[in-house]
Amino acid sequence: MSRLRFWLAAPALAFFALPSPAASAREEAAAAAPAVRPALWKVSDEDTTIWLFGTIHVLPEQVNWYAGPVAKALDSAQQLVTEIPIDEAEQSQGVVMKMSLREDGKALRAALPAKERAAYEAAMASLGIPAAAFDSNDTWFAALMLTLLPLKTAGYSTESGIDAQVAAKARARHMANHAFETAEYQIGLFDNLPEQTQRTYLGEVIEALPTVKADIDDMVAAWKTGDAEHLAQLLNEDESDPQMRKVLITDRNVAWAKWLKARLDQPGTVFVAVGAGHLAGPGSVQDQLAAAGITSKRVQ
């Protein structure tokens, strides 16, 4: 599985790990930032319009995404559709902490084979984290933290991320919000992964630590320019576990596309803001809609 997918798969986890700067500072930075051109798709029939917009959950700085076709699309919508409820995203910390606790009675490091434990402890030391910091947690949680803590150090935050900004605009307009999932469901996807799958992914995260910031920077650059094809390539590189991609990406895209197809039966305009990885590459939401005979048109 791509070593980057943890970072894009679940906003509930990103909100847990990366607290953010003050709102006033965000607004000032956004106003000064140059406009970018992230990808946007349109699905419509006679009386319904659905906009598909891929987000980045965390960013290192404010970007001026609210411009051009994206701003017009959001302004025209009566309903915002997100991965998890916009009023619950920042409350996910307690859910993560509860669900990430080990239930096998073993410390994380004690459950790792000697070679994997040595690599894990070396990775923790390289980040200045005590070796025992996550001993009471599941393996997926350790992998998550080893991915996100270097990004936090590099200045990435959820408030700079697009999900939080879309949510703020929706609240200001009192937009109706539909969520595809709950925070508990998203975290459960990780918590229910087989232990061997979790350990394999932890190993991939450790191996990728020296380049994790550069890898994420590449993804952000692709997102800013609307290069969905390159974004898909970055997400799919080093794919080692197709089952994990199925659980975290494809199966969810299938479920979301089913909801979107049904939503076309109701009039109105809907703005869908979900992780950009769900709108890129094979098995994307657009692919699932196409399989149902529904066309998605690239607008930007």
PDB file of C-alpha atoms in Angstrom:
ATOM      1  CA  MET A   1       0.000   0.000   0.000  1.00  0.00           C
ATOM      2  CA  SER A   2       1.172   3.537  -0.688  1.00  0.00           C
ATOM      3  CA  ARG A   3       2.986   4.901   2.330  1.00  0.00           C
ATOM      4  CA  LEU A   4       0.992   8.123   1.852  1.00  0.00           C
ATOM      5  CA  ARG A   5      -2.514   6.738   2.099  1.00  0.00           C
ATOM      6  CA  PHE A   6      -2.824   6.985   5.889  1.00  0.00           C
ATOM      7  CA  TRP A   7      -2.386  10.721   5.466  1.00  0.00           C
ATOM      8  CA  LEU A   8      -5.301  11.082   3.037  1.00  0.00           C
ATOM      9  CA  ALA A   9      -7.651   8.330   4.083  1.00  0.00           C
ATOM     10  CA  ALA A  10      -9.332   9.717   7.207  1.00  0.00           C
ATOM     11  CA  PRO A  11      -9.791  13.349   8.245  1.00  0.00           C
ATOM     12  CA  ALA A  12     -10.792  12.155  11.733  1.00  0.00           C
ATOM     13  CA  LEU A  13      -7.196  11.029  12.257  1.00  0.00           C
ATOM     14  CA  ALA A  14      -5.658  14.191  10.827  1.00  0.00           C
ATOM     15  CA  PHE A  15      -7.729  16.390  13.154  1.00  0.00           C
ATOM     16  CA  PHE A  16      -6.521  14.286  16.087  1.00  0.00           C
ATOM     17  CA  ALA A  17      -2.841  14.653  15.326  1.00  0.00           C
ATOM     18  CA  LEU A  18      -2.406  18.160  13.983  1.00  0.00           C
ATOM     19  CA  PRO A  19      -3.850  21.039  16.042  1.00  0.00           C
ATOM     20  CA  SER A  20      -3.822  24.366  14.309  1.00  0.00           C
ATOM     21  CA  PRO A  21      -3.144  28.125  14.498  1.00  0.00           C
ATOM     22  CA  ALA A  22      -5.597  30.864  15.416  1.00  0.00           C
ATOM     23  CA  ALA A  23      -8.432  31.709  13.049  1.00  0.00           C
ATOM     24  CA  SER A  24      -7.325  35.326  12.560  1.00  0.00           C
ATOM     25  CA  ALA A  25      -3.880  34.213  11.417  1.00  0.00           C
ATOM     26  CA  ARG A  26      -5.449  31.722   8.994  1.00  0.00           C
ATOM     27  CA  GLU A  27      -7.710  34.348   7.464  1.00  0.00           C
ATOM     28  CA  GLU A  28      -4.881  36.836   6.961  1.00  0.00           C
ATOM     29  CA  ALA A  29      -2.668  34.187   5.370  1.00  0.00           C
ATOM     30  CA  ALA A  30      -5.442  33.014   3.058  1.00  0.00           C
ATOM     31  CA  ALA A  31      -6.127  36.534   1.833  1.00  0.00           C
ATOM     32  CA  ALA A  32      -2.470  37.013   0.935  1.00  0.00           C
ATOM     33  CA  ALA A  33      -1.956  33.602  -0.707  1.00  0.00           C
ATOM     34  CA  PRO A  34      -1.907  33.291  -4.509  1.00  0.00           C
ATOM     35  CA  ALA A  35      -4.850  31.494  -6.100  1.00  0.00           C
ATOM     36  CA  VAL A  36      -4.462  27.803  -6.915  1.00  0.00           C
ATOM     37  CA  ARG A  37      -6.464  25.610  -9.297  1.00  0.00           C
ATOM     38  CA  PRO A  38      -7.428  22.325  -7.592  1.00  0.00           C
ATOM     39  CA  ALA A  39      -9.524  19.861  -9.559  1.00  0.00           C
ATOM     40  CA  LEU A  40     -13.318  20.125  -9.686  1.00  0.00           C
ATOM     41  CA  TRP A  41     -15.891  17.854 -11.349  1.00  0.00           C
ATOM     42  CA  LYS A  42     -19.595  18.247 -12.073  1.00  0.00           C
ATOM     43  CA  VAL A  43     -22.338  15.622 -12.100  1.00  0.00           C
ATOM     44  CA  SER A  44     -25.808  16.776 -13.103  1.00  0.00           C
ATOM     45  CA  ASP A  45     -29.209  15.995 -14.528  1.00  0.00           C
ATOM     46  CA  GLU A  46     -32.259  18.148 -15.274  1.00  0.00           C
ATOM     47  CA  ASP A  47     -32.753  19.504 -11.750  1.00  0.00           C
ATOM     48  CA  THR A  48     -29.715  18.403  -9.721  1.00  0.00           C
ATOM     49  CA  THR A  49     -26.074  19.491  -9.719  1.00  0.00           C
ATOM     50  CA  ILE A  50     -23.385  17.717  -7.704  1.00  0.00           C
ATOM     51  CA  TRP A  51     -19.900  19.216  -7.494  1.00  0.00           C
ATOM     52  CA  LEU A  52     -16.992  16.910  -6.632  1.00  0.00           C
ATOM     53  CA  PHE A  53     -14.053  18.643  -4.962  1.00  0.00           C
ATOM     54  CA  GLY A  54     -10.972  16.878  -3.636  1.00  0.00           C
ATOM     55  CA  THR A  55      -9.502  18.235  -0.410  1.00  0.00           C
ATOM     56  CA  ILE A  56      -6.170  18.050   1.357  1.00  0.00           C
ATOM     57  CA  HIS A  57      -6.731  17.380   5.059  1.00  0.00           C
ATOM     58  CA  VAL A  58      -3.570  19.162   6.246  1.00  0.00           C
ATOM     59  CA  LEU A  59      -1.363  21.796   4.597  1.00  0.00           C
ATOM     60  CA  PRO A  60       1.808  23.682   5.587  1.00  0.00           C
ATOM     61  CA  GLU A  61       0.387  27.098   4.733  1.00  0.00           C
ATOM     62  CA  GLN A  62      -2.791  28.835   3.660  1.00  0.00           C
ATOM     63  CA  VAL A  63      -3.676  28.562  -0.027  1.00  0.00           C
ATOM     64  CA  ASN A  64      -6.272  30.591  -1.893  1.00  0.00           C
ATOM     65  CA  TRP A  65      -8.470  27.700  -3.065  1.00  0.00           C
ATOM     66  CA  TYR A  66     -11.716  29.673  -2.720  1.00  0.00           C
ATOM     67  CA  ALA A  67     -11.691  31.293  -6.154  1.00  0.00           C
ATOM     68  CA  GLY A  68     -12.977  30.796  -9.683  1.00  0.00           C
ATOM     69  CA  PRO A  69     -15.203  27.789 -10.428  1.00  0.00           C
ATOM     70  CA  VAL A  70     -14.653  26.269  -6.963  1.00  0.00           C
ATOM     71  CA  ALA A  71     -15.940  29.368  -5.177  1.00  0.00           C
ATOM     72  CA  LYS A  72     -18.908  29.642  -7.540  1.00  0.00           C
ATOM     73  CA  ALA A  73     -19.731  25.968  -7.034  1.00  0.00           C
ATOM     74  CA  LEU A  74     -19.633  26.186  -3.233  1.00  0.00           C
ATOM     75  CA  ASP A  75     -21.610  29.428  -3.210  1.00  0.00           C
ATOM     76  CA  SER A  76     -24.325  27.868  -5.384  1.00  0.00           C
ATOM     77  CA  ALA A  77     -24.799  24.789  -3.201  1.00  0.00           C
ATOM     78  CA  GLN A  78     -27.492  24.280  -0.590  1.00  0.00           C
ATOM     79  CA  GLN A  79     -25.911  21.142   0.868  1.00  0.00           C
ATOM     80  CA  LEU A  80     -22.331  20.262   1.818  1.00  0.00           C
ATOM     81  CA  VAL A  81     -21.344  16.591   1.758  1.00  0.00           C
ATOM     82  CA  THR A  82     -18.236  15.583   3.696  1.00  0.00           C
ATOM     83  CA  GLU A  83     -16.558  12.396   4.891  1.00  0.00           C
ATOM     84  CA  ILE A  84     -17.476  12.990   8.546  1.00  0.00           C
ATOM     85  CA  PRO A  85     -19.834  15.589  10.109  1.00  0.00           C
ATOM     86  CA  ILE A  86     -18.232  19.021  10.110  1.00  0.00           C
ATOM     87  CA  ASP A  87     -19.210  19.575  13.733  1.00  0.00           C
ATOM     88  CA  GLU A  88     -17.565  16.360  14.894  1.00  0.00           C
ATOM     89  CA  ALA A  89     -14.189  16.477  13.150  1.00  0.00           C
ATOM     90  CA  GLU A  90     -12.323  18.231  15.934  1.00  0.00           C
ATOM     91  CA  GLN A  91     -13.925  15.983  18.568  1.00  0.00           C
ATOM     92  CA  SER A  92     -12.281  12.850  17.229  1.00  0.00           C
ATOM     93  CA  GLN A  93      -9.338  12.875  19.650  1.00  0.00           C
ATOM     94  CA  GLY A  94     -11.218  11.004  22.345  1.00  0.00           C
ATOM     95  CA  VAL A  95     -12.452   8.427  19.857  1.00  0.00           C
ATOM     96  CA  VAL A  96      -8.939   7.844  18.522  1.00  0.00           C
ATOM     97  CA  MET A  97      -7.450   7.472  21.985  1.00  0.00           C
ATOM     98  CA  LYS A  98     -10.111   4.975  23.037  1.00  0.00           C
ATOM     99  CA  MET A  99     -10.047   2.855  19.894  1.00  0.00           C
ATOM    100  CA  SER A 100      -6.259   2.838  19.581  1.00  0.00           C
ATOM    101  CA  LEU A 101      -5.648   1.163  22.950  1.00  0.00           C
ATOM    102  CA  ARG A 102      -4.258  -2.371  22.756  1.00  0.00           C
ATOM    103  CA  GLU A 103      -6.497  -5.190  23.925  1.00  0.00           C
ATOM    104  CA  ASP A 104      -4.036  -8.088  23.817  1.00  0.00           C
ATOM    105  CA  GLY A 105      -2.340  -7.289  27.116  1.00  0.00           C
ATOM    106  CA  LYS A 106       1.029  -6.760  25.415  1.00  0.00           C
ATOM    107  CA  ALA A 107       3.089  -3.624  24.953  1.00  0.00           C
ATOM    108  CA  LEU A 108       3.437  -2.648  21.285  1.00  0.00           C
ATOM    109  CA  ARG A 109       7.204  -3.136  21.240  1.00  0.00           C
ATOM    110  CA  ALA A 110       6.902  -6.505  22.956  1.00  0.00           C
ATOM    111  CA  ALA A 111       4.554  -7.638  20.180  1.00  0.00           C
ATOM    112  CA  LEU A 112       7.024  -6.750  17.431  1.00  0.00           C
ATOM    113  CA  PRO A 113       9.664  -9.227  16.223  1.00  0.00           C
ATOM    114  CA  ALA A 114      13.196  -8.245  17.206  1.00  0.00           C
ATOM    115  CA  LYS A 115      14.198  -6.772  13.817  1.00  0.00           C
ATOM    116  CA  GLU A 116      10.981  -4.749  13.504  1.00  0.00           C
ATOM    117  CA  ARG A 117      11.277  -3.567  17.092  1.00  0.00           C
ATOM    118  CA  ALA A 118      14.823  -2.324  16.519  1.00  0.00           C
ATOM    119  CA  ALA A 119      13.772  -0.390  13.415  1.00  0.00           C
ATOM    120  CA  TYR A 120      10.776   1.065  15.262  1.00  0.00           C
ATOM    121  CA  GLU A 121      12.848   2.194  18.255  1.00  0.00           C
ATOM    122  CA  ALA A 122      15.430   3.771  15.942  1.00  0.00           C
ATOM    123  CA  ALA A 123      12.666   5.663  14.126  1.00  0.00           C
ATOM    124  CA  MET A 124      11.211   6.907  17.412  1.00  0.00           C
ATOM    125  CA  ALA A 125      14.662   8.072  18.552  1.00  0.00           C
ATOM    126  CA  SER A 126      15.227   9.913  15.257  1.00  0.00           C
ATOM    127  CA  LEU A 127      12.105  11.974  15.969  1.00  0.00           C
ATOM    128  CA  GLY A 128      12.959  12.563  19.609  1.00  0.00           C
ATOM    129  CA  ILE A 129      10.039  10.450  20.838  1.00  0.00           C
ATOM    130  CA  PRO A 130      10.479   8.134  23.859  1.00  0.00           C
ATOM    131  CA  ALA A 131      10.583   4.503  22.749  1.00  0.00           C
ATOM    132  CA  ALA A 132       7.711   3.577  25.068  1.00  0.00           C
ATOM    133  CA  ALA A 133       5.437   6.458  24.012  1.00  0.00           C
ATOM    134  CA  PHE A 134       2.976   4.266  22.090  1.00  0.00           C
ATOM    135  CA  ASP A 135       3.462   0.963  23.899  1.00  0.00           C
ATOM    136  CA  SER A 136      -0.174   0.972  25.038  1.00  0.00           C
ATOM    137  CA  ASN A 137      -1.450   1.639  21.512  1.00  0.00           C
ATOM    138  CA  ASP A 138      -2.204  -0.442  18.439  1.00  0.00           C
ATOM    139  CA  THR A 139       0.320  -0.743  15.646  1.00  0.00           C
ATOM    140  CA  TRP A 140      -1.769   1.374  13.236  1.00  0.00           C
ATOM    141  CA  PHE A 141      -1.693   4.248  15.730  1.00  0.00           C
ATOM    142  CA  ALA A 142       2.099   4.169  15.921  1.00  0.00           C
ATOM    143  CA  ALA A 143       2.262   4.223  12.124  1.00  0.00           C
ATOM    144  CA  LEU A 144      -0.130   7.172  12.068  1.00  0.00           C
ATOM    145  CA  MET A 145       1.906   9.170  14.569  1.00  0.00           C
ATOM    146  CA  LEU A 146       5.199   8.439  12.815  1.00  0.00           C
ATOM    147  CA  THR A 147       3.625   9.813   9.641  1.00  0.00           C
ATOM    148  CA  LEU A 148       1.975  12.904  11.088  1.00  0.00           C
ATOM    149  CA  LEU A 149       4.419  14.126  13.745  1.00  0.00           C
ATOM    150  CA  PRO A 150       7.142  15.001  11.189  1.00  0.00           C
ATOM    151  CA  LEU A 151       4.510  16.928   9.223  1.00  0.00           C
ATOM    152  CA  LYS A 152       3.463  18.812  12.345  1.00  0.00           C
ATOM    153  CA  THR A 153       7.099  19.729  12.945  1.00  0.00           C
ATOM    154  CA  ALA A 154       7.262  20.959   9.344  1.00  0.00           C
ATOM    155  CA  GLY A 155       4.298  23.270   9.933  1.00  0.00           C
ATOM    156  CA  TYR A 156       1.436  21.214   8.519  1.00  0.00           C
ATOM    157  CA  SER A 157      -1.903  21.721  10.276  1.00  0.00           C
ATOM    158  CA  THR A 158      -5.570  20.864   9.892  1.00  0.00           C
ATOM    159  CA  GLU A 159      -6.673  24.493   9.966  1.00  0.00           C
ATOM    160  CA  SER A 160      -4.519  25.196   6.935  1.00  0.00           C
ATOM    161  CA  GLY A 161      -6.115  22.104   5.421  1.00  0.00           C
ATOM    162  CA  ILE A 162      -9.048  22.504   3.064  1.00  0.00           C
ATOM    163  CA  ASP A 163     -11.615  20.450   5.012  1.00  0.00           C
ATOM    164  CA  ALA A 164     -11.574  22.873   7.947  1.00  0.00           C
ATOM    165  CA  GLN A 165     -11.907  25.885   5.664  1.00  0.00           C
ATOM    166  CA  VAL A 166     -14.792  24.412   3.689  1.00  0.00           C
ATOM    167  CA  ALA A 167     -16.513  23.574   6.963  1.00  0.00           C
ATOM    168  CA  ALA A 168     -16.083  27.137   8.241  1.00  0.00           C
ATOM    169  CA  LYS A 169     -17.686  28.575   5.118  1.00  0.00           C
ATOM    170  CA  ALA A 170     -20.553  26.094   5.360  1.00  0.00           C
ATOM    171  CA  ARG A 171     -21.202  27.005   9.001  1.00  0.00           C
ATOM    172  CA  ALA A 172     -21.205  30.713   8.156  1.00  0.00           C
ATOM    173  CA  ARG A 173     -23.938  30.062   5.575  1.00  0.00           C
ATOM    174  CA  HIS A 174     -25.806  27.583   7.785  1.00  0.00           C
ATOM    175  CA  MET A 175     -25.559  24.989   5.009  1.00  0.00           C
ATOM    176  CA  ALA A 176     -27.072  21.563   5.520  1.00  0.00           C
ATOM    177  CA  ASN A 177     -24.360  18.956   6.013  1.00  0.00           C
ATOM    178  CA  HIS A 178     -24.531  15.280   5.086  1.00  0.00           C
ATOM    179  CA  ALA A 179     -21.654  13.028   6.136  1.00  0.00           C
ATOM    180  CA  PHE A 180     -20.836   9.799   4.349  1.00  0.00           C
ATOM    181  CA  GLU A 181     -19.326   8.344   7.543  1.00  0.00           C
ATOM    182  CA  THR A 182     -18.711   8.939  11.237  1.00  0.00           C
ATOM    183  CA  ALA A 183     -15.379   9.425  12.985  1.00  0.00           C
ATOM    184  CA  GLU A 184     -15.909   6.096  14.748  1.00  0.00           C
ATOM    185  CA  TYR A 185     -16.412   4.343  11.419  1.00  0.00           C
ATOM    186  CA  GLN A 186     -13.279   5.854   9.884  1.00  0.00           C
ATOM    187  CA  ILE A 187     -11.084   4.985  12.842  1.00  0.00           C
ATOM    188  CA  GLY A 188     -12.622   1.527  12.949  1.00  0.00           C
ATOM    189  CA  LEU A 189     -11.350   0.891   9.425  1.00  0.00           C
ATOM    190  CA  PHE A 190      -7.815   1.136  10.770  1.00  0.00           C
ATOM    191  CA  ASP A 191      -8.529  -0.531  14.090  1.00  0.00           C
ATOM    192  CA  ASN A 192      -9.973  -3.598  12.356  1.00  0.00           C
ATOM    193  CA  LEU A 193      -7.048  -4.157  10.011  1.00  0.00           C
ATOM    194  CA  PRO A 194      -5.282  -7.495  10.587  1.00  0.00           C
ATOM    195  CA  GLU A 195      -2.242  -7.155  12.837  1.00  0.00           C
ATOM    196  CA  GLN A 196       0.118  -8.310  10.103  1.00  0.00           C
ATOM    197  CA  THR A 197      -1.241  -5.639   7.765  1.00  0.00           C
ATOM    198  CA  GLN A 198      -0.701  -3.022  10.460  1.00  0.00           C
ATOM    199  CA  ARG A 199       2.864  -4.199  11.028  1.00  0.00           C
ATOM    200  CA  THR A 200       3.641  -4.190   7.318  1.00  0.00           C
ATOM    201  CA  TYR A 201       2.416  -0.652   7.047  1.00  0.00           C
ATOM    202  CA  LEU A 202       4.386   0.437  10.108  1.00  0.00           C
ATOM    203  CA  GLY A 203       7.492  -0.922   8.419  1.00  0.00           C
ATOM    204  CA  GLU A 204       6.729   1.049   5.251  1.00  0.00           C
ATOM    205  CA  VAL A 205       6.216   4.241   7.237  1.00  0.00           C
ATOM    206  CA  ILE A 206       9.535   3.760   9.019  1.00  0.00           C
ATOM    207  CA  GLU A 207      11.319   3.147   5.717  1.00  0.00           C
ATOM    208  CA  ALA A 208       9.763   6.289   4.218  1.00  0.00           C
ATOM    209  CA  LEU A 209      10.490   8.622   7.149  1.00  0.00           C
ATOM    210  CA  PRO A 210      13.499  10.335   5.515  1.00  0.00           C
ATOM    211  CA  THR A 211      11.355  11.439   2.562  1.00  0.00           C
ATOM    212  CA  VAL A 212       7.883  11.776   4.096  1.00  0.00           C
ATOM    213  CA  LYS A 213       7.817  15.590   3.925  1.00  0.00           C
ATOM    214  CA  ALA A 214       9.063  15.626   0.335  1.00  0.00           C
ATOM    215  CA  ASP A 215       6.483  12.987  -0.598  1.00  0.00           C
ATOM    216  CA  ILE A 216       3.637  14.998   0.910  1.00  0.00           C
ATOM    217  CA  ASP A 217       4.966  18.202  -0.641  1.00  0.00           C
ATOM    218  CA  ASP A 218       4.766  16.497  -4.053  1.00  0.00           C
ATOM    219  CA  MET A 219       1.148  15.560  -3.392  1.00  0.00           C
ATOM    220  CA  VAL A 220       0.281  19.099  -2.335  1.00  0.00           C
ATOM    221  CA  ALA A 221       1.891  20.480  -5.485  1.00  0.00           C
ATOM    222  CA  ALA A 222      -0.143  18.088  -7.640  1.00  0.00           C
ATOM    223  CA  TRP A 223      -3.324  19.068  -5.804  1.00  0.00           C
ATOM    224  CA  LYS A 224      -2.674  22.797  -6.200  1.00  0.00           C
ATOM    225  CA  THR A 225      -2.395  22.469  -9.973  1.00  0.00           C
ATOM    226  CA  GLY A 226      -5.333  20.073 -10.320  1.00  0.00           C
ATOM    227  CA  ASP A 227      -3.043  17.311 -11.607  1.00  0.00           C
ATOM    228  CA  ALA A 228      -5.268  14.392 -10.601  1.00  0.00           C
ATOM    229  CA  GLU A 229      -3.292  11.939 -12.744  1.00  0.00           C
ATOM    230  CA  HIS A 230       0.001  12.694 -11.003  1.00  0.00           C
ATOM    231  CA  LEU A 231      -1.730  12.654  -7.632  1.00  0.00           C
ATOM    232  CA  ALA A 232      -3.035   9.166  -8.413  1.00  0.00           C
ATOM    233  CA  GLN A 233       0.465   8.036  -9.378  1.00  0.00           C
ATOM    234  CA  LEU A 234       1.857   9.302  -6.074  1.00  0.00           C
ATOM    235  CA  LEU A 235      -0.892   7.557  -4.141  1.00  0.00           C
ATOM    236  CA  ASN A 236      -0.460   4.275  -5.950  1.00  0.00           C
ATOM    237  CA  GLU A 237       3.333   4.056  -5.882  1.00  0.00           C
ATOM    238  CA  ASP A 238       4.764   1.327  -3.671  1.00  0.00           C
ATOM    239  CA  GLU A 239       1.336  -0.365  -3.567  1.00  0.00           C
ATOM    240  CA  SER A 240       1.996  -3.488  -1.510  1.00  0.00           C
ATOM    241  CA  ASP A 241      -1.411  -4.344  -0.064  1.00  0.00           C
ATOM    242  CA  PRO A 242      -4.365  -4.254  -2.497  1.00  0.00           C
ATOM    243  CA  GLN A 243      -6.698  -5.367   0.290  1.00  0.00           C
ATOM    244  CA  MET A 244      -5.820  -2.301   2.326  1.00  0.00           C
ATOM    245  CA  ARG A 245      -6.556  -0.040  -0.644  1.00  0.00           C
ATOM    246  CA  LYS A 246      -9.870  -1.842  -1.056  1.00  0.00           C
ATOM    247  CA  VAL A 247     -10.833  -1.235   2.572  1.00  0.00           C
ATOM    248  CA  LEU A 248      -9.618   2.353   2.882  1.00  0.00           C
ATOM    249  CA  ILE A 249     -10.414   3.686  -0.586  1.00  0.00           C
ATOM    250  CA  THR A 250     -12.324   1.579  -3.106  1.00  0.00           C
ATOM    251  CA  ASP A 251     -15.098   0.147  -0.922  1.00  0.00           C
ATOM    252  CA  ARG A 252     -15.825   3.585   0.461  1.00  0.00           C
ATOM    253  CA  ASN A 253     -15.905   5.079  -3.032  1.00  0.00           C
ATOM    254  CA  VAL A 254     -18.458   2.451  -4.049  1.00  0.00           C
ATOM    255  CA  ALA A 255     -20.689   3.359  -1.106  1.00  0.00           C
ATOM    256  CA  TRP A 256     -20.349   7.090  -1.730  1.00  0.00           C
ATOM    257  CA  ALA A 257     -21.141   6.744  -5.439  1.00  0.00           C
ATOM    258  CA  LYS A 258     -24.287   4.794  -4.555  1.00  0.00           C
ATOM    259  CA  TRP A 259     -25.432   7.664  -2.328  1.00  0.00           C
ATOM    260  CA  LEU A 260     -24.604  10.238  -5.012  1.00  0.00           C
ATOM    261  CA  LYS A 261     -26.584   8.327  -7.617  1.00  0.00           C
ATOM    262  CA  ALA A 262     -29.611   8.328  -5.313  1.00  0.00           C
ATOM    263  CA  ARG A 263     -29.087  12.037  -4.586  1.00  0.00           C
ATOM    264  CA  LEU A 264     -29.605  12.822  -8.258  1.00  0.00           C
ATOM    265  CA  ASP A 265     -33.256  11.903  -7.727  1.00  0.00           C
ATOM    266  CA  GLN A 266     -33.655  15.005  -5.527  1.00  0.00           C
ATOM    267  CA  PRO A 267     -33.470  18.562  -6.924  1.00  0.00           C
ATOM    268  CA  GLY A 268     -30.868  21.025  -5.716  1.00  0.00           C
ATOM    269  CA  THR A 269     -27.142  21.715  -5.734  1.00  0.00           C
ATOM    270  CA  VAL A 270     -24.675  19.729  -3.641  1.00  0.00           C
ATOM    271  CA  PHE A 271     -20.991  20.408  -2.973  1.00  0.00           C
ATOM    272  CA  VAL A 272     -19.028  17.252  -2.130  1.00  0.00           C
ATOM    273  CA  ALA A 273     -15.688  17.842  -0.367  1.00  0.00           C
ATOM    274  CA  VAL A 274     -13.734  14.635   0.297  1.00  0.00           C
ATOM    275  CA  GLY A 275     -10.072  13.653   0.358  1.00  0.00           C
ATOM    276  CA  ALA A 276      -8.456  14.154  -3.046  1.00  0.00           C
ATOM    277  CA  GLY A 277      -7.300  10.531  -3.093  1.00  0.00           C
ATOM    278  CA  HIS A 278     -10.918   9.432  -3.499  1.00  0.00           C
ATOM    279  CA  LEU A 279     -11.241  11.416  -6.734  1.00  0.00           C
ATOM    280  CA  ALA A 280      -8.018  10.214  -8.368  1.00  0.00           C
ATOM    281  CA  GLY A 281      -6.866   7.000  -9.979  1.00  0.00           C
ATOM    282  CA  PRO A 282      -8.492   3.616 -10.622  1.00  0.00           C
ATOM    283  CA  GLY A 283     -11.586   2.942  -8.536  1.00  0.00           C
ATOM    284  CA  SER A 284     -12.226   6.635  -7.878  1.00  0.00           C
ATOM    285  CA  VAL A 285     -15.669   7.984  -7.075  1.00  0.00           C
ATOM    286  CA  GLN A 286     -15.921   9.086 -10.712  1.00  0.00           C
ATOM    287  CA  ASP A 287     -15.101   5.551 -11.861  1.00  0.00           C
ATOM    288  CA  GLN A 288     -17.801   4.142  -9.597  1.00  0.00           C
ATOM    289  CA  LEU A 289     -20.325   6.641 -10.935  1.00  0.00           C
ATOM    290  CA  ALA A 290     -19.341   5.777 -14.510  1.00  0.00           C
ATOM    291  CA  ALA A 291     -19.967   2.110 -13.757  1.00  0.00           C
ATOM    292  CA  ALA A 292     -23.508   3.153 -12.831  1.00  0.00           C
ATOM    293  CA  GLY A 293     -23.901   5.056 -16.087  1.00  0.00           C
ATOM    294  CA  ILE A 294     -23.328   8.527 -14.592  1.00  0.00           C
ATOM    295  CA  THR A 295     -20.886  10.926 -16.254  1.00  0.00           C
ATOM    296  CA  SER A 296     -18.575  13.253 -14.328  1.00  0.00           C
ATOM    297  CA  LYS A 297     -17.385  16.321 -16.227  1.00  0.00           C
ATOM    298  CA  ARG A 298     -14.070  17.970 -15.326  1.00  0.00           C
ATOM    299  CA  VAL A 299     -14.688  21.684 -14.767  1.00  0.00           C
ATOM    300  CA  GLN A 300     -11.294  22.794 -13.452  1.00  0.00           C
TER     301      GLN A 300
END
